[in-house]
Short mmCIF file of C-alpha atoms and ligand atoms in Angstrom, two decimals:
data_model
loop_
_atom_site.label_atom_id
_atom_site.label_comp_id
_atom_site.label_asym_id
_atom_site.label_seq_id
_atom_site.Cartn_x
_atom_site.Cartn_y
_atom_site.Cartn_z
CA MET O 9 -27.99 5.51 -22.01
CA LYS O 10 -25.25 8.01 -22.78
CA PHE O 11 -23.16 9.16 -19.82
CA SER O 12 -21.24 12.33 -19.13
CA VAL O 13 -18.11 11.12 -17.40
CA CYS O 14 -15.46 13.18 -15.68
CA PHE O 15 -12.52 10.75 -15.55
CA VAL O 16 -9.72 11.91 -13.28
CA THR O 17 -6.38 10.14 -13.27
CA ALA O 18 -2.71 10.65 -12.41
CA GLU O 19 -1.58 8.54 -15.40
CA LEU O 20 -2.57 8.04 -19.03
CA ALA O 21 -0.68 5.84 -21.50
CA PRO O 22 1.46 6.38 -23.41
CA HIS O 23 2.06 9.93 -22.18
CA ALA O 24 2.39 9.47 -18.43
CA LYS O 25 2.77 5.90 -17.25
CA ALA O 26 4.06 4.23 -14.12
CA GLY O 27 1.86 1.12 -14.27
CA GLY O 28 -1.43 -0.47 -15.23
CA LEU O 29 -3.48 2.62 -14.22
CA ALA O 30 -2.11 4.41 -17.29
CA ASP O 31 -3.24 1.64 -19.61
CA VAL O 32 -6.74 1.47 -18.14
CA SER O 33 -7.14 5.25 -18.29
CA ALA O 34 -6.14 5.40 -21.95
CA ALA O 35 -8.10 2.39 -23.16
CA LEU O 36 -11.33 2.88 -21.23
CA THR O 37 -11.67 6.56 -22.09
CA ARG O 38 -10.96 5.83 -25.76
CA VAL O 39 -13.66 3.14 -25.99
CA LEU O 40 -16.22 5.24 -24.10
CA HIS O 41 -15.50 8.20 -26.38
CA ALA O 42 -15.83 5.97 -29.47
CA ARG O 43 -19.23 4.84 -28.20
CA GLY O 44 -20.45 8.42 -27.99
CA HIS O 45 -20.25 9.07 -24.26
CA ASP O 46 -19.28 12.60 -23.27
CA LEU O 47 -15.90 12.61 -21.55
CA LEU O 48 -13.79 15.04 -19.60
CA VAL O 49 -10.45 13.31 -19.06
CA VAL O 50 -8.47 15.24 -16.46
CA LEU O 51 -4.81 14.69 -15.56
CA PRO O 52 -1.81 16.72 -14.38
CA LEU O 53 0.48 18.31 -16.93
CA HIS O 54 3.45 16.49 -15.40
CA THR O 55 6.81 17.74 -16.65
CA ALA O 56 7.56 14.04 -17.15
CA LEU O 57 4.49 13.74 -19.45
CA ASP O 58 5.50 12.85 -23.01
CA ARG O 59 3.72 15.44 -25.16
CA THR O 60 4.21 13.60 -28.45
CA GLY O 61 0.83 13.45 -30.20
CA ILE O 62 -0.76 16.06 -27.93
CA SER O 63 -1.40 19.57 -29.17
CA LEU O 64 -1.84 21.89 -26.20
CA GLU O 65 -4.27 24.81 -26.40
CA PRO O 66 -5.18 27.39 -23.79
CA ILE O 67 -8.88 27.57 -22.91
CA ASP O 68 -10.45 31.03 -22.65
CA GLY O 69 -10.82 32.08 -19.06
CA LEU O 70 -9.07 29.01 -17.68
CA ASP O 71 -5.62 30.34 -17.14
CA GLY O 72 -4.22 32.02 -14.07
CA LEU O 73 -6.73 30.26 -11.79
CA SER O 74 -5.98 30.13 -8.12
CA LEU O 75 -6.61 27.70 -5.32
CA GLN O 76 -5.93 27.92 -1.62
CA LEU O 77 -4.97 24.61 0.00
CA GLY O 78 -4.53 25.22 3.72
CA SER O 79 -1.92 27.90 4.14
CA GLN O 80 -0.62 27.59 0.59
CA HIS O 81 -1.81 29.40 -2.45
CA PHE O 82 -1.40 27.89 -5.91
CA ARG O 83 -1.83 29.31 -9.37
CA TYR O 84 -2.72 26.92 -12.16
CA SER O 85 -4.17 26.80 -15.65
CA ILE O 86 -6.34 24.29 -17.44
CA LEU O 87 -5.27 23.43 -20.97
CA ARG O 88 -6.91 21.39 -23.66
CA GLY O 89 -4.81 18.62 -25.17
CA ARG O 90 -6.02 17.65 -28.63
CA ARG O 91 -4.95 14.25 -29.88
CA ALA O 92 -5.38 12.10 -32.96
CA PRO O 93 -8.91 11.68 -34.32
CA GLY O 94 -10.81 9.04 -32.37
CA LEU O 95 -9.18 9.93 -29.06
CA PRO O 96 -10.95 12.16 -26.53
CA ASP O 97 -9.34 15.53 -25.79
CA LEU O 98 -7.44 15.77 -22.54
CA VAL O 99 -7.92 18.38 -19.88
CA LEU O 100 -4.46 19.06 -18.47
CA VAL O 101 -3.90 20.79 -15.17
CA ASP O 102 -0.81 22.96 -15.43
CA CYS O 103 0.60 23.85 -12.04
CA PRO O 104 4.41 24.02 -12.28
CA ALA O 105 4.78 24.48 -8.52
CA LEU O 106 3.39 20.96 -8.06
CA TYR O 107 3.96 19.11 -11.33
CA ASP O 108 7.39 20.30 -12.40
CA ARG O 109 9.07 17.18 -11.00
CA SER O 110 11.28 14.59 -12.64
CA ASP O 111 8.87 11.74 -11.82
CA LEU O 112 5.11 11.23 -11.74
CA TYR O 113 5.23 10.46 -8.03
CA GLY O 114 7.53 11.52 -5.24
CA SER O 115 7.94 11.49 -1.53
CA ALA O 116 8.24 15.22 -0.84
CA ALA O 117 6.14 16.78 1.91
CA ASP O 118 3.70 18.24 -0.64
CA GLU O 119 2.79 14.94 -2.35
CA HIS O 120 -0.79 15.12 -1.02
CA LEU O 121 -1.15 18.70 -2.31
CA ARG O 122 -0.25 17.56 -5.84
CA PHE O 123 -3.31 15.35 -5.98
CA LEU O 124 -5.63 17.53 -3.91
CA LEU O 125 -5.04 20.19 -6.51
CA LEU O 126 -5.76 17.71 -9.30
CA SER O 127 -9.06 16.74 -7.67
CA ARG O 128 -10.15 20.30 -6.98
CA ALA O 129 -9.08 21.41 -10.46
CA ALA O 130 -11.17 18.63 -12.04
CA LEU O 131 -14.27 19.95 -10.26
CA ASP O 132 -13.35 23.49 -11.28
CA ALA O 133 -12.94 22.35 -14.89
CA CYS O 134 -16.47 20.91 -14.77
CA ARG O 135 -17.82 24.21 -13.43
CA ARG O 136 -16.00 26.47 -15.84
CA LEU O 137 -16.71 24.30 -18.87
CA GLY O 138 -20.34 23.78 -17.83
CA PHE O 139 -19.78 20.02 -17.81
CA ALA O 140 -22.44 18.33 -15.66
CA PRO O 141 -21.12 14.84 -14.95
CA ASP O 142 -23.33 11.81 -14.40
CA ILE O 143 -20.25 9.97 -13.26
CA LEU O 144 -17.15 11.23 -11.51
CA HIS O 145 -14.70 8.39 -12.10
CA CYS O 146 -11.79 8.51 -9.64
CA ASN O 147 -8.78 6.23 -9.74
CA ASP O 148 -6.56 5.06 -6.89
CA TRP O 149 -5.62 7.13 -3.83
CA HIS O 150 -4.63 10.21 -5.86
CA THR O 151 -8.22 11.13 -6.63
CA ALA O 152 -9.96 9.15 -3.88
CA LEU O 153 -11.01 12.31 -2.01
CA LEU O 154 -13.21 13.46 -4.89
CA PRO O 155 -16.25 11.64 -3.44
CA LEU O 156 -15.76 13.70 -0.25
CA TYR O 157 -15.65 16.94 -2.24
CA LEU O 158 -18.76 15.87 -4.11
CA ARG O 159 -20.53 15.59 -0.75
CA THR O 160 -19.17 18.87 0.66
CA THR O 161 -17.93 21.63 -1.67
CA CYS O 162 -20.25 20.49 -4.50
CA ALA O 163 -23.31 19.82 -2.34
CA GLY O 164 -26.22 21.94 -3.50
CA GLU O 165 -24.59 22.89 -6.81
CA PRO O 166 -27.09 22.10 -9.59
CA LEU O 167 -24.20 21.18 -11.93
CA PHE O 168 -23.36 18.20 -9.71
CA ALA O 169 -26.92 17.24 -8.77
CA ARG O 170 -26.81 14.07 -10.90
CA ALA O 171 -23.17 13.21 -10.26
CA ARG O 172 -22.34 9.86 -8.67
CA SER O 173 -18.80 8.86 -7.82
CA VAL O 174 -17.09 5.66 -8.93
CA LEU O 175 -13.75 4.82 -7.31
CA SER O 176 -11.61 2.27 -9.13
CA ILE O 177 -8.84 0.61 -7.13
CA HIS O 178 -6.00 -0.39 -9.42
CA ASN O 179 -3.71 -1.43 -6.59
CA LEU O 180 -4.64 -1.48 -2.91
CA GLY O 181 -0.95 -1.47 -2.02
CA TYR O 182 -0.72 2.28 -2.57
CA GLN O 183 -3.10 4.11 -0.23
CA GLY O 184 -1.89 7.67 0.11
CA VAL O 185 -1.35 7.85 3.87
CA PHE O 186 -0.41 11.24 5.31
CA PRO O 187 -0.05 12.75 8.79
CA TYR O 188 -3.28 14.15 10.19
CA ALA O 189 -1.53 17.48 10.38
CA VAL O 190 -2.35 18.01 6.68
CA ALA O 191 -6.14 17.88 7.34
CA GLY O 192 -6.30 21.67 7.07
CA ASP O 193 -5.24 21.40 3.41
CA LEU O 194 -8.38 19.42 2.57
CA GLY O 195 -10.81 22.30 3.13
CA PRO O 196 -14.46 21.31 3.72
CA ALA O 197 -13.79 17.62 2.94
CA ALA O 198 -11.89 17.37 6.24
CA ALA O 199 -15.24 17.36 8.04
CA LEU O 200 -15.95 13.87 6.69
CA LEU O 201 -12.63 12.29 7.66
CA ASP O 202 -12.69 9.11 9.71
CA ARG O 203 -12.37 9.88 13.41
CA GLY O 204 -10.56 6.65 14.25
CA GLU O 205 -7.84 7.34 11.70
CA ALA O 206 -7.58 10.92 12.95
CA ALA O 207 -7.09 9.62 16.48
CA GLU O 208 -4.23 7.52 15.14
CA GLY O 209 -2.76 10.69 13.66
CA ARG O 210 -3.19 9.92 9.97
CA ILE O 211 -5.35 10.39 6.92
CA ASN O 212 -5.66 7.52 4.48
CA PHE O 213 -6.90 8.89 1.14
CA LEU O 214 -7.88 5.54 -0.34
CA ARG O 215 -9.76 4.48 2.79
CA GLU O 216 -11.77 7.71 2.71
CA GLY O 217 -12.64 7.14 -0.94
CA ILE O 218 -13.78 3.57 -0.24
CA VAL O 219 -16.09 4.80 2.51
CA HIS O 220 -17.56 7.77 0.63
CA ALA O 221 -17.68 6.76 -3.06
CA ASP O 222 -21.09 5.85 -4.42
CA THR O 223 -19.58 2.76 -6.06
CA VAL O 224 -16.23 1.02 -5.70
CA SER O 225 -14.64 -1.21 -8.31
CA THR O 226 -11.39 -2.99 -8.77
CA VAL O 227 -9.63 -4.58 -11.70
CA SER O 228 -10.50 -8.27 -11.46
CA PRO O 229 -13.22 -10.38 -9.81
CA THR O 230 -10.71 -12.45 -7.80
CA TYR O 231 -8.92 -9.34 -6.51
CA ALA O 232 -12.33 -7.90 -5.53
CA ARG O 233 -12.80 -10.91 -3.25
CA GLU O 234 -9.18 -11.05 -2.05
CA ILE O 235 -9.06 -7.47 -0.85
CA CYS O 236 -11.94 -8.19 1.50
CA THR O 237 -9.71 -10.65 3.40
CA PRO O 238 -7.12 -9.77 6.07
CA GLU O 239 -4.38 -11.47 3.99
CA LEU O 240 -4.69 -9.12 1.02
CA GLY O 241 -6.83 -6.33 2.43
CA MET O 242 -3.74 -4.31 3.43
CA GLY O 243 -5.55 -3.00 6.48
CA LEU O 244 -8.59 -1.89 4.47
CA ASP O 245 -10.43 -5.23 4.37
CA GLY O 246 -12.73 -4.05 7.16
CA VAL O 247 -13.98 -0.97 5.27
CA LEU O 248 -14.18 -2.98 2.07
CA ARG O 249 -16.23 -5.72 3.72
CA ALA O 250 -18.45 -3.06 5.23
CA ARG O 251 -19.56 -2.23 1.70
CA GLY O 252 -20.94 -5.77 1.42
CA ASP O 253 -21.12 -7.14 -2.12
CA GLU O 254 -20.59 -3.74 -3.66
CA ILE O 255 -16.95 -4.10 -4.71
CA VAL O 256 -17.24 -4.90 -8.39
CA GLY O 257 -14.33 -6.65 -10.11
CA ILE O 258 -13.86 -5.85 -13.79
CA LEU O 259 -10.96 -7.52 -15.56
CA ASN O 260 -8.99 -5.01 -17.63
CA GLY O 261 -8.84 -5.48 -21.35
CA VAL O 262 -5.66 -5.03 -23.37
CA ASP O 263 -4.91 -2.41 -25.97
CA THR O 264 -5.33 -4.63 -29.01
CA ASP O 265 -3.94 -1.97 -31.37
CA ALA O 266 -0.62 -1.80 -29.54
CA TRP O 267 -0.48 -5.49 -28.57
CA ASP O 268 -1.26 -7.63 -31.60
CA PRO O 269 1.38 -10.02 -32.97
CA ARG O 270 -0.14 -9.71 -36.46
CA HIS O 271 0.85 -6.05 -36.82
CA ASP O 272 2.76 -4.88 -33.78
CA ARG O 273 4.64 -1.81 -35.04
CA ARG O 274 7.46 -2.37 -32.57
CA LEU O 275 8.32 -5.79 -34.04
CA PRO O 276 10.29 -6.64 -37.18
CA PHE O 277 8.40 -9.94 -37.67
CA HIS O 278 4.72 -10.70 -37.33
CA TYR O 279 2.66 -13.80 -36.87
CA SER O 280 -0.77 -15.25 -36.23
CA PRO O 281 -2.16 -18.55 -34.90
CA GLY O 282 -2.24 -19.82 -38.51
CA ASP O 283 1.41 -18.98 -39.23
CA MET O 284 3.85 -18.88 -36.35
CA THR O 285 7.03 -18.49 -38.44
CA GLY O 286 7.32 -14.87 -37.34
CA LYS O 287 7.42 -15.95 -33.69
CA ALA O 288 10.40 -18.23 -34.37
CA ARG O 289 12.11 -15.30 -36.11
CA MET O 290 11.36 -13.02 -33.18
CA ARG O 291 12.93 -15.58 -30.86
CA GLU O 292 16.11 -15.58 -32.94
CA ALA O 293 16.13 -11.79 -33.20
CA LEU O 294 15.60 -11.37 -29.44
CA CYS O 295 18.43 -13.80 -28.63
CA ALA O 296 20.74 -12.05 -31.11
CA ARG O 297 19.87 -8.64 -29.65
CA LEU O 298 20.64 -9.77 -26.09
CA GLY O 299 23.53 -12.13 -26.81
CA LEU O 300 21.51 -15.13 -25.65
CA ASP O 301 21.96 -18.73 -26.75
CA ALA O 302 19.09 -19.35 -29.21
CA GLY O 303 19.08 -23.15 -28.77
CA LEU O 304 15.62 -24.64 -29.00
CA SER O 305 16.29 -27.47 -26.60
CA ARG O 306 15.28 -25.36 -23.60
CA PRO O 307 12.42 -22.86 -23.24
CA LEU O 308 13.22 -19.15 -23.22
CA VAL O 309 11.43 -17.56 -20.27
CA GLY O 310 10.72 -13.81 -20.12
CA MET O 311 9.81 -11.31 -17.41
CA VAL O 312 8.87 -7.63 -17.80
CA THR O 313 8.04 -6.10 -14.48
CA ARG O 314 8.38 -3.45 -11.86
CA LEU O 315 10.82 -4.91 -9.35
CA ALA O 316 8.72 -4.65 -6.22
CA TRP O 317 7.81 -6.97 -3.33
CA GLN O 318 4.36 -7.40 -4.86
CA LYS O 319 5.84 -9.14 -7.87
CA GLY O 320 7.29 -12.04 -5.84
CA ILE O 321 10.83 -11.61 -7.14
CA ASP O 322 12.33 -12.89 -3.87
CA LEU O 323 10.64 -16.27 -4.53
CA LEU O 324 13.03 -16.66 -7.45
CA PHE O 325 16.28 -16.02 -5.58
CA ASP O 326 17.29 -19.70 -5.39
CA VAL O 327 15.06 -21.14 -8.09
CA LEU O 328 16.43 -19.31 -11.12
CA PRO O 329 20.16 -19.97 -10.48
CA GLU O 330 19.29 -23.67 -10.04
CA ALA O 331 17.28 -23.83 -13.28
CA LEU O 332 19.97 -21.95 -15.19
CA SER O 333 22.77 -24.09 -13.76
CA ARG O 334 20.89 -27.20 -14.91
CA ARG O 335 20.53 -25.51 -18.29
CA ALA O 336 16.77 -26.23 -18.02
CA ILE O 337 15.72 -22.76 -19.20
CA SER O 338 17.13 -19.60 -20.66
CA LEU O 339 15.94 -16.26 -19.32
CA VAL O 340 15.45 -12.62 -20.21
CA VAL O 341 14.36 -10.05 -17.63
CA LEU O 342 13.44 -6.40 -18.18
CA GLY O 343 12.60 -4.28 -15.18
CA SER O 344 13.63 -1.74 -12.63
CA GLY O 345 12.80 -0.88 -9.07
CA ASP O 346 14.15 -2.32 -5.84
CA PRO O 347 17.97 -2.14 -5.99
CA VAL O 348 18.23 -5.54 -4.24
CA HIS O 349 16.29 -7.10 -7.12
CA GLU O 350 18.26 -5.17 -9.73
CA ASP O 351 21.52 -6.46 -8.22
CA TYR O 352 20.17 -9.99 -8.11
CA PHE O 353 19.30 -10.01 -11.81
CA SER O 354 22.56 -8.30 -12.78
CA ARG O 355 24.52 -11.00 -10.96
CA LEU O 356 22.33 -13.75 -12.37
CA ALA O 357 23.02 -12.55 -15.92
CA ALA O 358 26.75 -12.16 -15.21
CA ASP O 359 26.91 -15.68 -13.74
CA HIS O 360 25.02 -17.41 -16.53
CA PRO O 361 26.04 -16.23 -19.98
CA PRO O 362 24.75 -16.94 -22.57
CA LEU O 363 21.60 -18.32 -20.92
CA ALA O 364 20.46 -15.25 -18.98
CA ALA O 365 20.15 -11.57 -19.86
CA TYR O 366 18.96 -8.65 -17.75
CA ARG O 367 18.08 -5.17 -18.93
CA GLN O 368 17.51 -2.58 -16.27
CA GLY O 369 15.13 0.28 -17.04
CA TYR O 370 11.85 0.91 -18.80
CA ASP O 371 11.85 -0.05 -22.47
CA GLU O 372 8.51 -0.31 -24.24
CA GLU O 373 9.98 -1.75 -27.43
CA LEU O 374 12.00 -4.44 -25.66
CA ALA O 375 8.88 -5.36 -23.68
CA HIS O 376 7.14 -6.16 -26.99
CA TRP O 377 10.14 -8.14 -28.23
CA ILE O 378 10.20 -10.21 -25.05
CA GLU O 379 6.48 -10.98 -25.28
CA ALA O 380 6.90 -12.04 -28.91
CA GLY O 381 10.27 -13.80 -28.72
CA CYS O 382 9.90 -15.88 -25.54
CA ASP O 383 8.35 -19.32 -25.14
CA ALA O 384 7.03 -18.66 -21.65
CA PHE O 385 6.48 -15.67 -19.36
CA LEU O 386 6.89 -15.78 -15.58
CA MET O 387 4.73 -13.84 -13.07
CA PRO O 388 5.15 -15.17 -9.52
CA SER O 389 3.20 -12.26 -7.98
CA ARG O 390 2.32 -12.25 -4.31
CA TYR O 391 -0.73 -10.28 -5.33
CA GLU O 392 -1.76 -8.96 -8.71
CA PRO O 393 -4.86 -6.76 -8.99
CA CYS O 394 -5.20 -7.52 -12.69
CA GLY O 395 -1.83 -7.76 -14.45
CA LEU O 396 -1.47 -7.07 -18.13
CA ASN O 397 1.56 -9.05 -19.17
CA GLN O 398 -0.11 -12.43 -18.77
CA MET O 399 -2.80 -11.28 -21.22
CA TYR O 400 -0.20 -9.94 -23.66
CA SER O 401 1.58 -13.30 -23.32
CA LEU O 402 -1.57 -15.23 -24.18
CA ARG O 403 -2.11 -13.10 -27.30
CA TYR O 404 1.54 -13.55 -28.29
CA GLY O 405 1.57 -17.35 -27.96
CA THR O 406 3.90 -17.11 -24.96
CA VAL O 407 2.81 -19.48 -22.20
CA PRO O 408 2.15 -17.60 -18.93
CA ILE O 409 3.43 -19.17 -15.70
CA VAL O 410 1.46 -17.41 -13.00
CA ARG O 411 0.53 -17.60 -9.35
CA ARG O 412 -3.19 -18.16 -8.71
CA THR O 413 -4.00 -14.68 -7.46
CA GLY O 414 -6.07 -11.66 -8.57
CA GLY O 415 -6.34 -11.10 -12.28
CA LEU O 416 -3.79 -13.83 -12.98
CA ALA O 417 -6.29 -16.37 -11.62
CA ASP O 418 -9.07 -14.82 -13.71
CA SER O 419 -7.20 -14.77 -17.02
CA VAL O 420 -5.01 -17.90 -17.09
CA GLN O 421 -6.43 -21.41 -16.85
CA HIS O 422 -4.05 -24.23 -15.85
CA PHE O 423 -3.41 -26.55 -18.80
CA ASP O 424 -4.62 -30.12 -18.45
CA PRO O 425 -2.85 -32.40 -20.96
CA ARG O 426 -5.62 -35.04 -20.67
CA THR O 427 -8.38 -32.73 -21.87
CA GLY O 428 -6.23 -30.32 -23.87
CA GLN O 429 -7.98 -27.47 -22.04
CA GLY O 430 -6.14 -24.55 -20.46
CA THR O 431 -3.84 -21.73 -21.44
CA GLY O 432 -0.85 -21.73 -19.07
CA ILE O 433 0.80 -22.98 -15.90
CA VAL O 434 -0.87 -21.88 -12.67
CA PHE O 435 0.62 -22.49 -9.22
CA ASN O 436 -0.98 -21.85 -5.86
CA ASP O 437 1.53 -20.88 -3.22
CA ALA O 438 3.81 -17.91 -2.81
CA ASP O 439 6.86 -20.02 -2.05
CA PRO O 440 10.01 -21.08 -3.94
CA ASP O 441 8.93 -24.74 -4.13
CA ALA O 442 5.77 -23.80 -5.99
CA VAL O 443 7.77 -21.75 -8.52
CA ARG O 444 10.26 -24.63 -8.85
CA TRP O 445 7.38 -27.00 -9.59
CA ALA O 446 5.83 -24.59 -12.11
CA LEU O 447 9.09 -24.08 -14.02
CA GLY O 448 9.74 -27.81 -14.08
CA HIS O 449 6.22 -28.54 -15.25
CA MET O 450 6.54 -25.91 -17.97
CA ALA O 451 9.88 -27.30 -19.16
CA ALA O 452 8.41 -30.83 -19.32
CA LEU O 453 5.42 -29.63 -21.35
CA TYR O 454 7.76 -27.70 -23.65
CA GLY O 455 9.21 -31.10 -24.60
CA GLU O 456 5.77 -32.42 -25.57
CA ARG O 457 5.22 -30.50 -28.78
CA GLN O 458 1.61 -31.49 -29.34
CA ALA O 459 0.48 -30.45 -25.86
CA TRP O 460 2.54 -27.25 -26.03
CA THR O 461 1.12 -26.26 -29.41
CA ARG O 462 -2.39 -26.87 -28.13
CA MET O 463 -1.79 -24.76 -25.00
CA VAL O 464 -0.38 -21.92 -27.11
CA ALA O 465 -3.33 -22.06 -29.52
CA ASN O 466 -5.82 -22.03 -26.65
CA GLY O 467 -4.20 -18.88 -25.26
CA MET O 468 -4.09 -17.09 -28.60
CA ALA O 469 -7.82 -17.73 -29.04
CA ARG O 470 -8.76 -15.85 -25.84
CA ASP O 471 -10.45 -12.48 -26.19
CA PHE O 472 -9.26 -9.71 -23.86
CA SER O 473 -10.61 -6.73 -25.77
CA TRP O 474 -11.56 -3.53 -24.02
CA ASP O 475 -15.04 -3.74 -25.56
CA THR O 476 -15.99 -6.42 -23.05
CA ALA O 477 -14.49 -4.51 -20.12
CA ALA O 478 -16.15 -1.25 -21.25
CA ASP O 479 -19.55 -3.00 -21.25
CA ARG O 480 -18.99 -3.87 -17.61
CA TYR O 481 -17.96 -0.29 -16.71
CA LEU O 482 -21.11 1.00 -18.38
CA GLU O 483 -23.18 -1.40 -16.26
CA LEU O 484 -21.34 -0.06 -13.24
CA TYR O 485 -22.08 3.53 -14.28
CA ALA O 486 -25.76 2.67 -14.73
CA GLN O 487 -25.81 1.07 -11.29
CA ALA O 488 -24.10 4.12 -9.75
CA ALA O 489 -26.38 6.56 -11.56
CA SER O 490 -29.47 4.85 -10.18
CA ARG O 491 -28.28 5.10 -6.58
CA PRO O 492 -30.13 7.52 -4.35
CA ARG O 493 -27.92 10.11 -2.64
P1 LIG Z 527 1.72 -2.95 -12.51
O1 LIG Z 527 0.66 -1.93 -12.83
O2 LIG Z 527 1.56 -3.58 -11.15
O3 LIG Z 527 3.11 -2.48 -12.74
P2 LIG Z 527 0.63 -4.42 -14.78
O4 LIG Z 527 0.99 -5.77 -15.34
O5 LIG Z 527 -0.80 -4.17 -14.49
O6 LIG Z 527 1.54 -4.20 -13.49
O7 LIG Z 527 1.11 -3.29 -15.79
C1 LIG Z 527 2.45 -3.07 -16.01
C2 LIG Z 527 2.62 -2.49 -17.38
O8 LIG Z 527 3.88 -1.84 -17.43
C3 LIG Z 527 2.64 -3.51 -18.46
O9 LIG Z 527 2.16 -2.92 -19.64
C4 LIG Z 527 4.13 -3.86 -18.56
O10 LIG Z 527 4.50 -4.37 -19.82
C5 LIG Z 527 4.74 -2.51 -18.36
N1 LIG Z 527 6.09 -2.56 -17.82
C6 LIG Z 527 6.47 -2.81 -16.55
N2 LIG Z 527 7.81 -2.69 -16.42
C7 LIG Z 527 8.29 -2.38 -17.64
C8 LIG Z 527 9.61 -2.12 -18.17
N3 LIG Z 527 10.69 -2.19 -17.39
N4 LIG Z 527 9.73 -1.80 -19.47
C9 LIG Z 527 8.63 -1.75 -20.25
N5 LIG Z 527 7.37 -1.98 -19.83
C10 LIG Z 527 7.20 -2.28 -18.54
#
């Protein structure tokens, strides 16, 4: 069956990216388009959006549109963004009053309006372009109210008669919680808001989407189970459990064009499981670039990450200085976020030259170099809905050291030297001792060349293509489409 899908997102790689949502949006829509499904991919024309590779065109009759949100009146236009052959066009919502900001997200008082407008504009784009969606695919809190609009403003409209909503949760940690005072900005959808939340004086966008979407998915099977527990449900486990078995976990794929060690355009040297010379060269090049000791006697461990509580950085506070002082590992970290974490890594690098390097900021090219040049890659996440870097690491022959949570648990199998099975080092607990054990275990295995080579080869043989993930989304769409209203 071919689907007409209106895919609404705040991010799309490589143009507007804060995290994994951008990668999923880009890859899934590209595969669905390639398979002949009819797509309307809607996102804000953020000022921060990199327009390279997008040719913007006005659409007849779709400029100077207006929308009233509560007491505020907005003017916006809908533009078409043509891209390279093989990629679906974008539908970009141009509303400078809301999207002319330095960052994709902010904390100003109108943050909810920015995404209410996106949601309402997506429905308007469907109407004005005569696009009758089978599936309205919403992503994260930003577009989680779309299912409510489908049931209110769109009710009775023939164009939306077939439409079923799919809400994908990329990270339950971001819920879009606003004071109840903004309810008036929601228009008719406000009638469906949860009374209990209202009594508490708030509106939780993601919660509303979970309750009202026809189907809810998240980005790995383990995370789908975890978010139904009080430990990782972030206050929404009750509403998630209330949906019974309906939360579907689909592990993200990786963009195999961008992330392939055989022809990664960001790397000077390439390699494959059959010839790993290029990886050794990348290791040397990475060490030279960062002023790191390139000695082979200790493993070079990499991290590329947002520096946020979720990522378990605080678990490393004592462990990394110890390991570096013992000269058991060398380390390269790329990331930005929490200033406490940034300071920690800056000091760590200053205290341990030439074994540790830290680069603050977002650097796509360096991220590729780290994946290719390191021996191991550390992800001590407290929770991880899916995670991409562990999958890049596996493809790049870089042994992932991960906590057994979410998508990390679903994509990395602990290596057993007796059977030769497994692809990385997996530890259970979110505590420093567990990380200490994992690093020690990794360093010991690094010394056993045969076991290490086997573990690396096992990882490089894993398939994380988007084709597999897209099959699962299509099953989800079929399931949603067959649901009665
Ligand atoms: P999250 O969405 O929680 O940030 P994911 O692992 O799902 O984590 O996706 C993060 C993506 O962002 C990966 O592609 C990762 O390589 C990239 N990334 C994160 N921080 C940086 C950085 N400082 N520089 C370059 N890429 C980064």
